[in-house]
Structures are given as C-alpha cells and as structure tokens.
Coordinates of C-alpha atoms and ligand atoms in Angstrom, one line a residue:
M270 CA -167.3 86.0 -122.4
Y271 CA -168.8 89.4 -121.8
I272 CA -165.8 90.7 -119.7
T273 CA -162.4 89.4 -120.4
L274 CA -159.2 90.0 -118.4
D275 CA -156.2 88.9 -120.4
G276 CA -152.9 88.6 -118.5
V277 CA -153.7 91.6 -116.4
S278 CA -151.0 92.8 -113.9
R279 CA -150.5 95.9 -111.8
Q280 CA -147.2 96.8 -110.2
Y281 CA -146.8 99.3 -107.3
D282 CA -143.2 99.9 -106.5
S283 CA -141.7 96.5 -105.8
I284 CA -145.0 94.6 -105.4
W285 CA -147.4 93.1 -107.9
A286 CA -150.8 93.9 -106.5
V287 CA -152.4 92.0 -109.4
D288 CA -150.3 89.3 -111.0
R289 CA -151.1 87.8 -114.4
V290 CA -154.9 87.5 -114.0
T291 CA -156.8 85.9 -116.9
M292 CA -160.5 85.4 -116.5
G293 CA -163.8 85.6 -118.4
I294 CA -167.1 86.7 -117.0
G295 CA -170.5 85.9 -118.6
K296 CA -173.2 88.3 -119.6
N297 CA -175.6 87.3 -116.8
E298 CA -173.2 86.2 -114.1
F299 CA -172.7 87.2 -110.5
V300 CA -169.1 86.8 -109.8
S301 CA -167.3 87.4 -106.5
L302 CA -163.7 88.3 -106.0
L303 CA -163.0 86.7 -102.6
G304 CA -159.7 87.1 -100.8
P305 CA -158.0 88.4 -97.7
S306 CA -157.1 92.0 -97.1
G307 CA -154.3 93.2 -99.4
S308 CA -154.8 90.4 -101.9
G309 CA -155.5 92.8 -104.8
K310 CA -159.3 92.6 -105.1
T311 CA -159.9 96.4 -105.2
T312 CA -157.0 96.9 -107.6
L313 CA -158.5 94.3 -110.0
L314 CA -161.9 96.0 -109.8
R315 CA -160.4 99.4 -110.4
I316 CA -158.6 98.1 -113.4
I317 CA -161.9 96.8 -114.9
A318 CA -163.5 100.2 -114.1
G319 CA -160.7 102.1 -115.7
L320 CA -159.7 103.9 -112.5
E321 CA -156.3 102.1 -112.6
K322 CA -154.2 101.3 -115.6
P323 CA -152.8 97.8 -115.8
T324 CA -149.0 97.5 -116.0
T325 CA -149.5 94.7 -118.5
G326 CA -152.5 92.9 -120.1
R327 CA -155.8 93.9 -121.6
V328 CA -159.4 94.4 -120.5
L329 CA -162.2 93.6 -122.9
I330 CA -165.9 94.5 -122.3
D331 CA -168.6 93.4 -124.7
G332 CA -166.0 92.5 -127.4
E333 CA -164.2 95.9 -127.2
D334 CA -160.7 96.4 -125.9
V335 CA -161.2 99.1 -123.3
T336 CA -157.7 99.0 -121.8
D337 CA -157.0 102.6 -122.9
L338 CA -160.5 104.0 -122.4
P339 CA -161.2 106.3 -119.5
P340 CA -163.8 105.1 -116.9
H341 CA -166.8 107.1 -118.3
K342 CA -166.4 105.6 -121.7
R343 CA -166.5 102.0 -120.5
G344 CA -170.2 101.9 -119.6
V345 CA -169.5 100.2 -116.2
A346 CA -170.5 101.6 -112.8
M347 CA -168.9 101.1 -109.5
V348 CA -170.4 101.0 -105.9
F349 CA -168.1 101.5 -102.9
Q350 CA -168.1 100.6 -99.3
E351 CA -168.2 104.2 -98.2
F352 CA -171.5 105.1 -100.0
L353 CA -170.0 108.4 -101.2
L354 CA -173.4 110.1 -101.3
F355 CA -173.5 113.9 -101.6
P356 CA -174.6 115.0 -98.1
H357 CA -176.1 118.3 -99.3
R358 CA -178.2 116.7 -102.1
T359 CA -181.5 114.9 -101.7
V360 CA -182.0 111.2 -102.7
S361 CA -183.4 112.3 -106.1
E362 CA -180.5 114.7 -106.7
N363 CA -177.9 112.0 -105.7
L364 CA -179.6 109.5 -108.1
A365 CA -179.7 112.1 -110.9
F366 CA -176.1 113.1 -110.6
P367 CA -174.5 110.6 -112.9
L368 CA -177.2 111.3 -115.5
R369 CA -176.5 115.1 -115.3
M370 CA -172.8 114.3 -115.9
M371 CA -173.9 112.3 -119.0
K372 CA -175.9 115.5 -120.0
L373 CA -179.2 113.6 -120.6
P374 CA -182.4 115.6 -121.2
A375 CA -184.4 116.4 -118.0
A376 CA -187.3 114.3 -119.0
E377 CA -185.1 111.2 -119.4
I378 CA -183.4 111.9 -116.1
A379 CA -186.7 112.1 -114.3
E380 CA -187.8 108.8 -116.0
R381 CA -184.7 107.0 -115.0
V382 CA -184.6 108.3 -111.5
A383 CA -188.2 107.1 -111.1
W384 CA -187.2 103.7 -112.5
V385 CA -184.4 103.2 -109.9
V386 CA -186.6 104.6 -107.1
G387 CA -189.1 101.9 -108.1
I388 CA -186.8 98.9 -108.3
L389 CA -184.9 99.9 -105.1
S390 CA -188.0 100.6 -103.1
L391 CA -187.0 104.2 -102.4
G392 CA -190.4 105.6 -103.0
G393 CA -191.3 108.4 -100.5
L394 CA -187.6 109.1 -99.7
E395 CA -186.8 111.1 -102.7
K396 CA -186.7 114.5 -100.9
R397 CA -184.6 113.3 -97.9
Y398 CA -181.0 114.0 -97.4
P399 CA -178.5 111.1 -96.8
N400 CA -178.3 111.8 -93.0
Q401 CA -182.0 111.3 -92.8
L402 CA -181.7 107.7 -94.2
S403 CA -180.9 104.4 -92.5
G404 CA -177.7 102.6 -93.4
G405 CA -179.6 100.2 -95.7
Q406 CA -181.5 103.0 -97.4
Q407 CA -178.2 104.9 -98.0
Q408 CA -176.7 101.7 -99.5
R409 CA -179.8 101.4 -101.8
V410 CA -179.3 104.9 -103.0
A411 CA -175.6 104.1 -103.7
L412 CA -176.7 101.1 -105.6
G413 CA -179.3 103.1 -107.5
R414 CA -176.6 105.6 -108.4
G415 CA -174.7 102.8 -109.9
L416 CA -177.6 101.4 -111.9
V417 CA -179.3 104.6 -113.0
G418 CA -176.9 105.0 -116.0
R419 CA -177.9 101.5 -117.2
P420 CA -174.4 100.2 -117.1
K421 CA -173.1 97.2 -119.0
A422 CA -171.8 95.8 -115.7
L423 CA -171.9 96.8 -112.1
L424 CA -168.7 96.6 -110.0
L425 CA -169.2 96.5 -106.2
D426 CA -166.4 96.9 -103.7
E427 CA -167.5 95.6 -100.3
P428 CA -170.7 97.5 -100.5
L429 CA -172.2 95.9 -97.4
A430 CA -169.2 96.1 -95.1
N431 CA -170.7 99.0 -93.0
L432 CA -174.0 97.3 -92.4
D433 CA -175.0 95.1 -89.5
R434 CA -175.4 91.4 -90.1
E435 CA -179.1 91.2 -90.4
L436 CA -179.4 94.1 -92.9
R437 CA -176.4 92.7 -94.8
Q438 CA -178.2 89.4 -95.3
E439 CA -181.3 91.2 -96.5
M440 CA -179.3 93.3 -98.9
E441 CA -177.5 90.2 -100.2
V442 CA -180.8 88.7 -101.4
E443 CA -181.8 92.1 -102.8
I444 CA -178.6 92.7 -104.8
R445 CA -178.7 89.2 -106.2
R446 CA -182.3 89.8 -107.3
H447 CA -181.3 93.0 -109.1
Q448 CA -178.5 91.2 -110.9
S449 CA -180.8 88.5 -112.2
A450 CA -183.5 91.0 -113.2
L451 CA -181.2 93.3 -115.0
G452 CA -179.2 90.5 -116.7
I453 CA -175.9 92.3 -116.5
P454 CA -172.8 91.0 -114.8
F455 CA -172.1 92.0 -111.2
I456 CA -168.6 91.7 -110.0
Y457 CA -168.6 91.8 -106.2
V458 CA -165.5 92.3 -104.1
T459 CA -165.5 90.9 -100.6
H460 CA -163.3 89.3 -98.0
N461 CA -166.5 87.8 -96.4
Q462 CA -166.9 84.2 -97.6
E463 CA -170.6 84.1 -96.5
E464 CA -171.4 87.0 -98.8
A465 CA -169.6 85.5 -101.7
L466 CA -171.2 82.1 -101.1
S467 CA -174.7 83.5 -100.7
M468 CA -174.8 85.5 -103.9
S469 CA -172.4 84.3 -106.5
D470 CA -172.7 82.0 -109.5
R471 CA -168.9 81.7 -109.5
I472 CA -166.2 82.8 -107.0
A473 CA -162.7 83.8 -107.9
V474 CA -160.5 83.3 -104.9
V475 CA -157.8 86.0 -104.9
R476 CA -154.5 85.5 -103.2
K477 CA -151.4 87.7 -103.5
G478 CA -152.6 89.2 -106.7
R479 CA -153.4 85.9 -108.4
I480 CA -156.5 83.9 -108.9
E481 CA -156.1 80.8 -106.9
D482 CA -159.3 79.2 -108.3
F483 CA -162.3 80.5 -110.3
A484 CA -165.2 78.1 -110.1
A485 CA -168.8 77.5 -109.1
R486 CA -169.5 78.4 -105.5
T487 CA -170.4 74.9 -104.6
D488 CA -167.0 73.6 -106.0
I489 CA -165.1 76.3 -104.1
Y490 CA -166.8 75.2 -100.9
D491 CA -167.1 71.5 -101.4
R492 CA -164.0 70.7 -103.4
P493 CA -161.3 73.3 -102.5
K494 CA -158.5 73.2 -105.0
T495 CA -155.8 74.3 -102.6
A496 CA -155.1 74.3 -98.9
F497 CA -155.4 78.1 -98.9
I498 CA -159.0 77.8 -100.2
A499 CA -159.8 75.0 -97.7
Q500 CA -158.7 77.3 -94.9
F501 CA -160.2 80.5 -96.2
V502 CA -163.7 79.2 -97.2
G503 CA -165.9 77.5 -94.7
R504 CA -164.7 76.6 -91.2
S505 CA -162.5 73.6 -90.7
N506 CA -160.2 71.6 -88.6
R507 CA -156.6 71.1 -89.8
F508 CA -154.2 68.3 -89.2
E509 CA -150.7 67.7 -90.3
G510 CA -149.0 64.3 -90.5
T511 CA -147.1 61.7 -92.5
V512 CA -148.5 58.8 -94.6
D513 CA -147.8 55.4 -93.0
A514 CA -145.8 52.6 -94.7
A515 CA -149.0 51.0 -96.2
G516 CA -150.0 54.3 -97.7
R517 CA -153.5 54.1 -96.3
H518 CA -153.3 56.1 -93.1
V519 CA -151.8 59.3 -91.8
A520 CA -150.2 59.5 -88.4
T521 CA -150.9 63.1 -87.3
R522 CA -148.7 65.3 -85.3
C523 CA -151.3 65.4 -82.6
G524 CA -151.0 61.6 -82.2
T525 CA -154.0 60.3 -83.9
I526 CA -154.4 58.0 -86.9
L527 CA -156.6 59.0 -89.9
A528 CA -157.7 56.7 -92.7
L529 CA -157.1 58.3 -96.1
P530 CA -159.8 58.7 -98.8
A531 CA -157.4 57.3 -101.3
P532 CA -154.0 55.6 -101.0
L533 CA -150.8 57.8 -101.1
T534 CA -147.1 57.3 -101.2
A535 CA -145.6 56.2 -97.9
G536 CA -143.7 58.9 -96.0
H537 CA -145.5 61.7 -97.8
A538 CA -146.0 64.8 -95.5
V539 CA -149.6 66.0 -95.8
Q540 CA -152.1 68.5 -94.4
L541 CA -155.8 67.5 -94.0
F542 CA -158.9 69.6 -93.5
I543 CA -162.3 68.6 -92.3
K544 CA -165.1 71.1 -92.2
N545 CA -166.7 71.7 -88.8
E546 CA -170.1 70.5 -90.0
K547 CA -168.6 67.3 -91.3
L548 CA -167.3 66.3 -87.9
R549 CA -169.9 63.9 -86.5
L550 CA -170.4 63.5 -82.7
A551 CA -171.5 60.6 -80.6
P552 CA -171.5 60.1 -76.8
D553 CA -168.4 58.3 -75.5
D554 CA -170.2 55.9 -73.2
G555 CA -167.5 53.2 -73.5
T556 CA -169.8 50.9 -75.5
D557 CA -168.1 51.8 -78.8
G558 CA -165.2 49.4 -78.8
A559 CA -163.6 51.1 -81.7
S560 CA -163.9 54.5 -80.0
H561 CA -160.1 55.1 -80.2
G562 CA -159.5 53.6 -83.6
A563 CA -158.7 55.4 -86.8
N564 CA -160.8 58.5 -87.5
R565 CA -162.5 58.4 -84.1
L566 CA -161.2 61.0 -81.8
A567 CA -162.1 60.9 -78.1
C568 CA -162.8 64.5 -77.0
T569 CA -164.3 66.5 -74.2
V570 CA -166.8 69.2 -74.9
K571 CA -165.3 72.5 -73.7
D572 CA -167.9 75.0 -74.9
V573 CA -171.2 75.0 -76.7
I574 CA -172.2 78.1 -78.7
L575 CA -175.8 78.2 -79.9
R576 CA -176.3 79.5 -83.4
G577 CA -180.0 79.1 -83.9
A578 CA -180.5 76.0 -86.0
Y579 CA -176.9 74.9 -85.2
A580 CA -174.8 74.4 -82.2
D581 CA -171.0 75.0 -82.4
Y582 CA -169.0 72.7 -80.2
I583 CA -165.5 73.5 -79.0
L584 CA -163.9 70.2 -78.2
A585 CA -160.7 69.5 -76.2
F586 CA -158.7 66.8 -78.0
G587 CA -155.4 66.1 -76.3
D588 CA -153.7 69.5 -76.1
R589 CA -155.5 71.0 -79.0
E590 CA -159.0 72.0 -79.9
L591 CA -161.4 70.8 -82.5
N592 CA -164.5 72.5 -83.8
A593 CA -167.7 70.8 -84.7
S594 CA -171.0 72.4 -85.9
R595 CA -174.1 70.2 -85.6
P596 CA -177.8 70.8 -86.3
R597 CA -179.9 71.4 -83.1
S598 CA -182.2 68.6 -84.3
E599 CA -179.5 66.1 -83.3
R600 CA -178.7 65.0 -79.8
A601 CA -177.2 68.0 -77.9
F602 CA -174.0 67.7 -75.8
L603 CA -173.2 69.6 -72.7
S604 CA -169.9 71.2 -71.5
G605 CA -167.8 68.5 -69.9
E606 CA -169.3 65.6 -71.7
A607 CA -167.1 62.9 -73.3
V608 CA -167.7 62.6 -77.0
I609 CA -166.3 60.7 -80.0
A610 CA -165.7 62.9 -83.0
H611 CA -165.8 60.9 -86.2
L612 CA -164.1 61.9 -89.4
N613 CA -165.5 60.2 -92.5
P614 CA -162.5 59.7 -94.9
E615 CA -164.6 61.0 -97.8
D616 CA -165.0 64.3 -96.0
I617 CA -161.3 64.9 -95.7
D618 CA -159.6 67.4 -98.0
L619 CA -156.0 66.5 -98.4
F620 CA -153.1 68.5 -99.6
D621 CA -149.3 68.5 -99.9
M622 CA -147.5 70.8 -97.5
D623 CA -147.1 73.3 -100.3
G624 CA -150.9 73.4 -100.4
E625 CA -151.6 71.6 -103.7
R626 CA -153.6 68.4 -104.1
P627 CA -151.2 65.4 -104.2
S628 CA -150.9 64.0 -107.7
Ligands
LIG835 N1 -152.0 103.2 -104.9 C1 -151.2 102.3 -104.3 N2 -149.9 102.4 -104.2 C2 -149.1 101.4 -103.6 N3 -149.5 100.2 -103.3 C3 -150.8 100.0 -103.4 C4 -151.7 101.0 -103.9 N4 -153.0 100.4 -104.0 C5 -152.9 99.2 -103.5 N5 -151.6 98.9 -103.1 C6 -151.1 97.6 -102.6 O1 -151.6 96.6 -103.4 C7 -152.0 95.5 -102.7 C8 -153.4 95.1 -103.0 O2 -154.2 96.2 -102.6 P1 -155.8 96.1 -102.8 O3 -156.4 97.4 -102.2 O4 -156.1 95.8 -104.2 O5 -156.2 94.9 -101.8 P2 -157.6 94.4 -101.4 O6 -157.7 92.9 -101.7 O7 -158.7 95.2 -101.9 O8 -157.6 94.6 -99.8 P3 -158.8 95.0 -98.7 O9 -159.6 93.7 -98.5 O10 -158.0 95.4 -97.5 O11 -159.6 96.1 -99.3 C9 -151.7 95.8 -101.2 O12 -150.5 95.3 -100.9 C10 -151.7 97.3 -101.2 O13 -150.9 97.8 -100.2
LIG836 MG1 -160.2 96.5 -101.1

C-alpha cells in the first residue's frame, strides 16, 4: 500500500475524533472518506497531511514512516473547501506560490505553472485576480496549487461544497480524470454520498472516528455492511419488526408482513431497508388478488417529484410514508392514485437492532 494508516487515533479533550483507524491506500486509487458532520474526516486528512499529530499510531507514505515529519517534508498537498487563494495575487502568482516556497529556480516555476494551466484549462486567465474568476475557475486554481508541486498524493477536503450542483458534477468528472492521468492517490473528504459514489474506487465510511467499512463503491452501495451505511448511502425505506415463529417472515411495526431473503431465528428483532429505486410500483386496480399479501403494500400516491429521468413518489402507507423512485420510461402514477408497492425479498437489507448483519 502506498499510504498506510496504522492504528491512528486523535484525542481532543475527552473525545476521540479519530479512533484506531487502520487502512491502506493504493498508488493509483481514488478513495473517499464519507461520513456525517463531526465524524472525524477532516481530522484524519489533517493527520495524513501532517497538520495534526496523531495521539497514537503511525502514518506511512511510500514506505516511509512520516508520523514525525512536518507537512512540507511529506510530499503531499491539500485542497480545502474555502479555496484559500491569495486575493491580491494573480492566478499565475497563486499557482507559483508553493513553488516559490520550495525555492525552485524561476525557469522551473514557469514551466510547472504552464503545465498546471494546461491540464486545468486555465489558459487566458493567468493575469486575473481571484475575484475576477467564477467559482469553478477559482476551484481549478486551488486544485492547480495542490498539483503544481507534483505531490505524491493529493488530499481534498470538501473542495466542491461551495459550488452549485451542475458545476459540482462537472468538477467531479474533471477531478477524477486528473487522478487517473496523474496516477497518484487522491483522498477525498465529503459528507456528500453522490460525490463519493461518482468518483471513488473505494469508499471509507467514517462514523464517530472509526471506519465503519472500507470497500469498493459498488459494495458500499449495493451490500451495506451495517444499518448505518444502509441509512447513510443511497435513499431507502426502513422497517422494524420481529421474525415470526416459522422464521421466514417479519411482522413489522407498521402492521405489514415481509418475507425474508433467508430464514432467521424466530422472535429476532430486526430492521430492514429497501432502497427507493428497488420499490416497484403497480396500479392497485383490485385485479391482483395477492395485493395485500406479504411484501405487497397497498399505498396511495401523495406526491410526485420529477427528477428528469426519474420520478420520485411519496406514498402514504397507513400512517407512514414510503419513498419510491422509478424511471420515467415506466408507467407514471398521479397524486391520489392507489398503487401496490412491491418489495422483492432479495432487495431487502436486513440488520439486527444494533445495526450489524445477523449471523
Ligand atoms: N481542534 C479541535 N479541538 C477540539 N475538538 C476538535 C478539534 N478539531 C475537531 N474536533 C472535534 O473532533 C470531531 C471530529 O471533527 P472533524 O472536523 O474531523 O469532523 P468532520 O468529519 O470533518 O466534520 P465536517 O463534515 O463537519 O467537516 C468533532 O467532534 C470536532 O468537534
Ligand atoms: Mg470536515
């Protein structure tokens, strides 16, 4: 592994902001640290950068133990949410700044600045000041300032949080492309699951200072290891209930019966999640005799939200709501319509009440 965190912890007063984190990141990997506010993502990134000292544990970069090295001797660069550009310096001067700190010769500085201007499409903007740039251009300059020193790794802390959605999506593609082209690891901190899913090879889900799971993005999304991940990644409907005497069904608290993907111990209290896009809808025209059987929930459409290629349905089911997301190419439903929502047992993610997969 190119970057290794070995039992890294960081204590502030009485709390462990980072708690015994061990993970390895490959040389050409895009890794996201995804977690809610306060989970310890920034602290972990700052520990890798050397801006924060771990209370315990070691950090290795490219085979070298850098735990006691200051930031500028680690060869990694960091990009922040607040772009932190110098307002009274031009784009060129902002880009050249880290190289001047490294005391590189003028010719090499000019060459490297031209290189980042080229790869980040900043040509023509070199003489402008930050307040004469769009948000996306400012973010590119910030990215360029990270890359200009040819770092061994780039650490990014919510770099797109201040951009609007459309620009953010463009920048996601661009950042990912730079990572592949440069062949260095990018470690990307975000609380935005869409960002993490769109760019990463692997995602580390951070919760209360610990890594809840570190896996390929498809595994994080499709096979969440814990209830926390099921709730945090993607959008889903949650049910609680108790496994029936035969061990094959769950009687939920909201009064419905759900067939289980695999048999479980009778009486076991469980929580189940089904992603919005896995909930299938059919008109409830009374012809479906099994319409109120297991895994078929009779609902009424309360609201329809159009999302381009998808329609999000808010469904009234008893005294709760369910959420379904269906492609627009399917039959559309209108507010007030009676529908059957069908949950395929294979699409159910099931956990103990403590959030773990039942053994
Ligand atoms: N310098 C500090 N002194 C005391 N506590 C701190 C310090 N820095 C962070 N913390 C605490 O450590 C925990 C983790 O903070 P951190 O900034 O790493 O979270 P985060 O996941 O980056 O959150 P966000 O998504 O809001 O940026 C929080 O409880 C925070 O209050
Ligand atoms: Mg943070």
